[in-house]
C-alpha cells in the first residue's frame, strides 16, 4: 500500500494526448513526489525526466512541496552540483 513508483518519462509526458486520462487515474491514488528533468545531452531525440510518485492508499501524505528539478549537463560540473545540492535540500525539508 505504501509503494513507490520511479519511472523515466518523456519531458512532454503531461502534455501529450491522453495525459488528462493519466492524471485522472493517479489523482487521489498517488502522490506526485517529484519530477526531475535530466540533461538533454543524455538522450537522442526527446528529453527525459524521472517521475517519482508514492501510493497514497496506505495513508502516505503528499510532500508539502513537489520536487521540481532541472539537472543541467554534467559537463558543467558546478551547475550540476548546485542542482543536486538543491535536490538534497528538498529531501531534508520535505521528506522527514
Short mmCIF file of C-alpha atoms in Angstrom, two decimals:
data_model
loop_
_atom_site.label_atom_id
_atom_site.label_comp_id
_atom_site.label_asym_id
_atom_site.label_seq_id
_atom_site.Cartn_x
_atom_site.Cartn_y
_atom_site.Cartn_z
CA UNK A 1 0.00 0.00 0.00
CA UNK A 2 2.85 2.43 0.62
CA UNK A 3 4.72 1.57 -2.59
CA UNK A 4 6.71 3.94 -4.73
CA UNK A 5 6.88 4.47 -8.48
CA UNK A 6 10.07 5.78 -10.06
CA UNK A 7 9.92 5.92 -13.82
CA UNK A 8 11.56 7.52 -16.81
CA UNK A 9 9.10 9.61 -18.85
CA UNK A 10 9.42 11.92 -21.82
CA UNK A 11 9.51 15.61 -20.92
CA UNK A 12 6.18 16.22 -22.65
CA UNK A 13 4.53 13.33 -20.78
CA UNK A 14 1.94 15.54 -19.06
CA UNK A 15 1.01 17.48 -22.21
CA UNK A 16 0.64 14.71 -24.82
CA UNK A 17 -2.79 13.42 -25.88
CA UNK A 18 -4.10 11.11 -23.17
CA UNK A 19 -2.28 12.90 -20.35
CA UNK A 20 -5.60 14.01 -18.84
CA UNK A 21 -6.63 10.35 -18.53
CA UNK A 22 -3.38 9.54 -16.73
CA UNK A 23 -3.83 12.44 -14.32
CA UNK A 24 -7.39 11.34 -13.52
CA UNK A 25 -6.20 7.77 -12.80
CA UNK A 26 -3.46 8.85 -10.40
CA UNK A 27 -5.47 11.65 -8.72
CA UNK A 28 -6.15 10.59 -5.15
CA UNK A 29 -4.44 7.23 -5.57
CA UNK A 30 -0.87 8.50 -5.94
CA UNK A 31 1.06 11.44 -4.53
CA UNK A 32 3.34 13.04 -7.10
CA UNK A 33 6.55 13.50 -5.15
CA UNK A 34 8.82 14.86 -7.84
CA UNK A 35 9.76 15.41 -11.44
CA UNK A 36 13.45 15.66 -12.26
CA UNK A 37 14.35 16.80 -15.76
CA UNK A 38 17.53 15.11 -16.93
CA UNK A 39 20.12 16.78 -19.18
CA UNK A 40 19.03 16.76 -22.82
CA UNK A 41 22.55 15.66 -23.76
CA UNK A 42 21.88 12.27 -22.15
CA UNK A 43 19.29 11.30 -24.78
CA UNK A 44 18.82 11.42 -28.51
CA UNK A 45 15.51 12.91 -29.57
CA UNK A 46 13.00 13.78 -26.86
CA UNK A 47 14.39 14.66 -23.44
CA UNK A 48 13.53 12.58 -20.40
CA UNK A 49 12.55 13.17 -16.79
CA UNK A 50 12.34 11.00 -13.71
CA UNK A 51 8.81 10.86 -12.29
CA UNK A 52 8.56 9.91 -8.60
CA UNK A 53 5.21 9.03 -7.02
CA UNK A 54 4.10 7.37 -3.79
CA UNK A 55 0.96 5.28 -3.38
CA UNK A 56 -1.47 7.35 -1.32
CA UNK A 57 -3.77 4.44 -0.45
CA UNK A 58 -1.62 3.42 2.51
CA UNK A 59 -2.15 6.79 4.13
CA UNK A 60 1.06 8.38 2.88
CA UNK A 61 0.83 12.15 2.90
CA UNK A 62 1.92 14.18 -0.09
CA UNK A 63 5.00 16.31 0.45
CA UNK A 64 4.26 19.94 1.23
CA UNK A 65 6.12 20.90 -1.94
CA UNK A 66 6.61 18.76 -5.06
CA UNK A 67 10.25 18.34 -6.08
CA UNK A 68 10.80 20.03 -9.44
CA UNK A 69 14.40 19.95 -10.60
CA UNK A 70 16.22 20.59 -13.84
CA UNK A 71 19.61 18.89 -13.97
CA UNK A 72 21.93 20.70 -16.39
CA UNK A 73 24.57 18.98 -18.46
CA UNK A 74 27.15 17.21 -16.32
CA UNK A 75 29.78 18.95 -18.43
CA UNK A 76 29.04 22.00 -16.27
CA UNK A 77 30.09 20.34 -13.03
CA UNK A 78 29.37 23.39 -10.88
CA UNK A 79 25.80 23.83 -12.15
CA UNK A 80 25.10 20.08 -11.90
CA UNK A 81 26.44 20.09 -8.34
CA UNK A 82 24.17 23.02 -7.39
CA UNK A 83 21.14 21.24 -8.85
CA UNK A 84 21.89 18.03 -6.96
CA UNK A 85 22.52 20.02 -3.79
CA UNK A 86 19.06 21.59 -4.25
CA UNK A 87 17.52 18.12 -4.52
CA UNK A 88 19.27 17.07 -1.29
CA UNK A 89 17.92 20.16 0.47
CA UNK A 90 14.41 19.37 -0.80
CA UNK A 91 14.64 15.85 0.67
CA UNK A 92 15.81 17.22 4.02
CA UNK A 93 12.99 19.79 4.13
CA UNK A 94 10.12 17.73 2.72
CA UNK A 95 10.55 14.03 3.49
CA UNK A 96 11.02 13.53 7.20
#
